[in-house]
């Protein structure tokens, strides 16, 4: 008898998987290897930044009191007594009407409390004149104005991007504690599959899902372990899944999750005694997406149709993998955009449409990326976003504001809003 599956809402399916995630722990790595990882400790300021009062400009350090009364009709003269660059210290402090030539980043000399920018002066034989008064601390970057010693600057669970690297380097983090990466296995199932280098023969297709999932993982900074392709054979598939579970933290399979005569993943989950979190989602494409737990290991049963497989990974596998690394922002970034062309297809379930998102001076627009059936490949290649159309609607017209999930972003959102 064919199994009857009850679909659940996308938001409920996401919550079910997120609720079961177990963190993987942490490890210490060199700063040079930290880009793209998730912080497993907060970044604490080890000293003030800047660590001393410094000049933000090339110019002259002066005592502000010596500039009082300066104007266009009453230019005040200063004598330059020294010259310091970044990393150098002044040889002496200032006396009345004296100045020190100072470069950007250099420490403010003793007694000085203002910096005159070079373009505000007129050069003389012994120094310069200026035509305006300066107040105390004018044009000075004060010690600690960027960060105070002991201040928590970045929280644990944050994605390490180039700016984070700069901050870590500033405070001498030669090594960083980051979340461990999950080991992810990929197994493609289906008698119809050929390897990428094989010639097409009648009834066969090349395996695009395996390489695609590997690339989606790589975009997250994760390596993958391929378990190749398997024909529709229950015993062989079960043996490979068991091997993969011994060697990985997460296994992603493509194909074999429908209810056809040769779709064996549900039977494999039963043999493993796995806890099936859901086996049907109220979404198009990818309604047969299935997620199970064998002990504490996730098994993602994604559709064999490329677009459905792609969407299932982004909606369910991606946030789980990020949560395993204790990321605080596990969901795809959300945006609103105006639909650039009609989409007349009715949506009995929530529909996820591969799309092209553009941000323009007039506002953001989005349009389907082309052919959008679940087996489509071309629209995945063209798209940089996913349009989300709620279930129970009868299509949308050009100019309608719609929900969009953005792809290819370094960091996502902390909450699921749809």
mmCIF file of C-alpha atoms in Angstrom, residues 144-288:
data_model
loop_
_atom_site.group_PDB
_atom_site.id
_atom_site.type_symbol
_atom_site.label_atom_id
_atom_site.label_comp_id
_atom_site.label_asym_id
_atom_site.label_seq_id
_atom_site.Cartn_x
_atom_site.Cartn_y
_atom_site.Cartn_z
ATOM 1 C CA UNK A 144 39.993 54.385 23.368
ATOM 2 C CA UNK A 145 37.472 56.166 21.134
ATOM 3 C CA UNK A 146 37.121 53.045 18.927
ATOM 4 C CA UNK A 147 37.311 50.390 21.648
ATOM 5 C CA UNK A 148 37.968 50.295 25.392
ATOM 6 C CA UNK A 149 40.099 47.622 27.072
ATOM 7 C CA UNK A 150 37.869 44.776 28.308
ATOM 8 C CA UNK A 151 34.969 45.662 25.991
ATOM 9 C CA UNK A 152 33.204 42.773 24.201
ATOM 10 C CA UNK A 153 33.356 43.740 20.539
ATOM 11 C CA UNK A 154 32.055 40.672 18.682
ATOM 12 C CA UNK A 155 29.849 37.935 20.106
ATOM 13 C CA UNK A 156 30.522 34.224 19.969
ATOM 14 C CA UNK A 157 28.580 32.641 17.103
ATOM 15 C CA UNK A 158 29.527 35.362 14.613
ATOM 16 C CA UNK A 159 30.736 34.654 11.079
ATOM 17 C CA UNK A 160 34.384 35.665 10.615
ATOM 18 C CA UNK A 161 34.619 38.004 7.619
ATOM 19 C CA UNK A 162 37.548 40.251 6.561
ATOM 20 C CA UNK A 163 36.541 42.976 9.030
ATOM 21 C CA UNK A 164 36.536 40.428 11.842
ATOM 22 C CA UNK A 165 40.012 39.336 10.771
ATOM 23 C CA UNK A 166 41.214 42.949 11.033
ATOM 24 C CA UNK A 167 39.786 43.204 14.548
ATOM 25 C CA UNK A 168 41.363 39.926 15.645
ATOM 26 C CA UNK A 169 44.731 41.041 14.302
ATOM 27 C CA UNK A 170 44.420 44.422 16.030
ATOM 28 C CA UNK A 171 44.148 42.728 19.404
ATOM 29 C CA UNK A 172 46.818 40.121 18.835
ATOM 30 C CA UNK A 173 44.653 37.051 18.325
ATOM 31 C CA UNK A 174 47.281 34.964 16.538
ATOM 32 C CA UNK A 175 45.032 31.966 17.215
ATOM 33 C CA UNK A 176 41.236 31.910 17.314
ATOM 34 C CA UNK A 177 38.762 29.537 18.937
ATOM 35 C CA UNK A 178 36.179 28.589 16.330
ATOM 36 C CA UNK A 179 33.376 26.056 16.003
ATOM 37 C CA UNK A 180 34.303 22.700 14.540
ATOM 38 C CA UNK A 181 33.097 22.054 11.010
ATOM 39 C CA UNK A 182 30.706 19.169 10.414
ATOM 40 C CA UNK A 183 31.822 16.326 8.164
ATOM 41 C CA UNK A 184 29.164 16.054 5.462
ATOM 42 C CA UNK A 185 28.598 13.053 3.220
ATOM 43 C CA UNK A 186 26.793 13.126 -0.144
ATOM 44 C CA UNK A 187 25.116 10.118 -1.737
ATOM 45 C CA UNK A 188 23.182 10.290 -5.003
ATOM 46 C CA UNK A 189 20.712 7.508 -5.683
ATOM 47 C CA UNK A 190 18.974 6.433 -8.866
ATOM 48 C CA UNK A 191 19.506 3.774 -11.534
ATOM 49 C CA UNK A 192 19.087 6.523 -14.127
ATOM 50 C CA UNK A 193 22.237 8.397 -13.080
ATOM 51 C CA UNK A 194 25.460 8.679 -15.063
ATOM 52 C CA UNK A 195 28.732 10.250 -13.953
ATOM 53 C CA UNK A 196 29.561 13.659 -15.389
ATOM 54 C CA UNK A 197 32.139 12.343 -17.886
ATOM 55 C CA UNK A 198 29.908 9.576 -19.248
ATOM 56 C CA UNK A 199 28.098 9.822 -22.576
ATOM 57 C CA UNK A 200 24.322 10.057 -22.469
ATOM 58 C CA UNK A 201 22.379 6.942 -23.372
ATOM 59 C CA UNK A 202 18.605 6.537 -23.663
ATOM 60 C CA UNK A 203 16.804 6.733 -20.324
ATOM 61 C CA UNK A 204 19.822 8.101 -18.436
ATOM 62 C CA UNK A 205 20.799 11.529 -17.080
ATOM 63 C CA UNK A 206 24.049 12.859 -15.653
ATOM 64 C CA UNK A 207 24.244 13.309 -11.890
ATOM 65 C CA UNK A 208 24.025 17.071 -11.291
ATOM 66 C CA UNK A 209 22.774 16.934 -7.708
ATOM 67 C CA UNK A 210 25.943 15.502 -6.173
ATOM 68 C CA UNK A 211 28.284 18.164 -7.597
ATOM 69 C CA UNK A 212 25.692 20.869 -6.872
ATOM 70 C CA UNK A 213 25.373 19.934 -3.195
ATOM 71 C CA UNK A 214 29.171 19.777 -2.902
ATOM 72 C CA UNK A 215 29.320 23.319 -4.297
ATOM 73 C CA UNK A 216 26.601 24.548 -1.928
ATOM 74 C CA UNK A 217 28.638 23.147 0.942
ATOM 75 C CA UNK A 218 31.819 24.721 -0.420
ATOM 76 C CA UNK A 219 30.028 28.087 -0.541
ATOM 77 C CA UNK A 220 29.543 27.651 3.211
ATOM 78 C CA UNK A 221 33.220 26.831 3.651
ATOM 79 C CA UNK A 222 32.499 23.137 4.246
ATOM 80 C CA UNK A 223 34.210 20.142 2.695
ATOM 81 C CA UNK A 224 32.226 17.094 1.654
ATOM 82 C CA UNK A 225 32.828 13.378 1.325
ATOM 83 C CA UNK A 226 31.270 11.776 -1.749
ATOM 84 C CA UNK A 227 29.764 8.310 -1.564
ATOM 85 C CA UNK A 228 29.182 8.330 -5.298
ATOM 86 C CA UNK A 229 26.052 7.128 -7.019
ATOM 87 C CA UNK A 230 24.028 4.032 -6.287
ATOM 88 C CA UNK A 231 21.418 2.241 -8.343
ATOM 89 C CA UNK A 232 18.004 1.586 -6.825
ATOM 90 C CA UNK A 233 19.019 -1.400 -4.707
ATOM 91 C CA UNK A 234 17.782 -1.454 -1.102
ATOM 92 C CA UNK A 235 20.547 -3.596 0.384
ATOM 93 C CA UNK A 236 23.367 -1.765 -1.386
ATOM 94 C CA UNK A 237 21.953 1.642 -0.452
ATOM 95 C CA UNK A 238 21.479 0.590 3.167
ATOM 96 C CA UNK A 239 25.067 -0.640 3.428
ATOM 97 C CA UNK A 240 26.424 2.616 1.985
ATOM 98 C CA UNK A 241 24.260 4.764 4.260
ATOM 99 C CA UNK A 242 25.496 2.813 7.297
ATOM 100 C CA UNK A 243 29.108 3.285 6.199
ATOM 101 C CA UNK A 244 28.528 7.021 5.667
ATOM 102 C CA UNK A 245 27.007 7.418 9.114
ATOM 103 C CA UNK A 246 30.137 5.895 10.637
ATOM 104 C CA UNK A 247 32.310 8.424 8.833
ATOM 105 C CA UNK A 248 30.311 11.671 8.837
ATOM 106 C CA UNK A 249 28.282 13.989 11.062
ATOM 107 C CA UNK A 250 25.590 14.594 8.440
ATOM 108 C CA UNK A 251 24.548 12.620 5.378
ATOM 109 C CA UNK A 252 22.765 14.246 2.450
ATOM 110 C CA UNK A 253 21.115 11.906 -0.032
ATOM 111 C CA UNK A 254 19.462 12.940 -3.282
ATOM 112 C CA UNK A 255 16.648 10.948 -4.826
ATOM 113 C CA UNK A 256 14.786 7.973 -3.436
ATOM 114 C CA UNK A 257 12.476 9.856 -1.059
ATOM 115 C CA UNK A 258 9.207 9.705 -2.999
ATOM 116 C CA UNK A 259 6.711 6.835 -2.695
ATOM 117 C CA UNK A 260 7.494 5.009 -5.924
ATOM 118 C CA UNK A 261 8.440 1.359 -6.187
ATOM 119 C CA UNK A 262 12.169 2.188 -6.362
ATOM 120 C CA UNK A 263 12.324 4.948 -3.728
ATOM 121 C CA UNK A 264 14.153 3.185 -0.919
ATOM 122 C CA UNK A 265 15.154 5.935 1.522
ATOM 123 C CA UNK A 266 12.021 5.571 3.708
ATOM 124 C CA UNK A 267 12.766 1.840 4.015
ATOM 125 C CA UNK A 268 16.393 2.574 4.891
ATOM 126 C CA UNK A 269 15.327 4.990 7.630
ATOM 127 C CA UNK A 270 13.104 2.231 9.013
ATOM 128 C CA UNK A 271 15.958 -0.291 8.957
ATOM 129 C CA UNK A 272 18.164 2.182 10.816
ATOM 130 C CA UNK A 273 15.486 2.870 13.414
ATOM 131 C CA UNK A 274 15.809 6.542 12.509
ATOM 132 C CA UNK A 275 13.463 9.181 13.897
ATOM 133 C CA UNK A 276 11.771 10.771 10.860
ATOM 134 C CA UNK A 277 11.187 14.433 11.695
ATOM 135 C CA UNK A 278 9.036 14.937 8.599
ATOM 136 C CA UNK A 279 8.556 13.349 5.182
ATOM 137 C CA UNK A 280 6.366 15.859 3.384
ATOM 138 C CA UNK A 281 6.431 19.646 3.393
ATOM 139 C CA UNK A 282 3.768 22.007 2.092
ATOM 140 C CA UNK A 283 6.078 23.516 -0.509
ATOM 141 C CA UNK A 284 6.833 23.482 -4.222
ATOM 142 C CA UNK A 285 9.271 22.297 -5.354
ATOM 143 C CA UNK A 286 10.538 19.700 -2.893
ATOM 144 C CA UNK A 287 7.401 18.576 -1.087
ATOM 145 C CA UNK A 288 8.874 15.079 -0.563
#
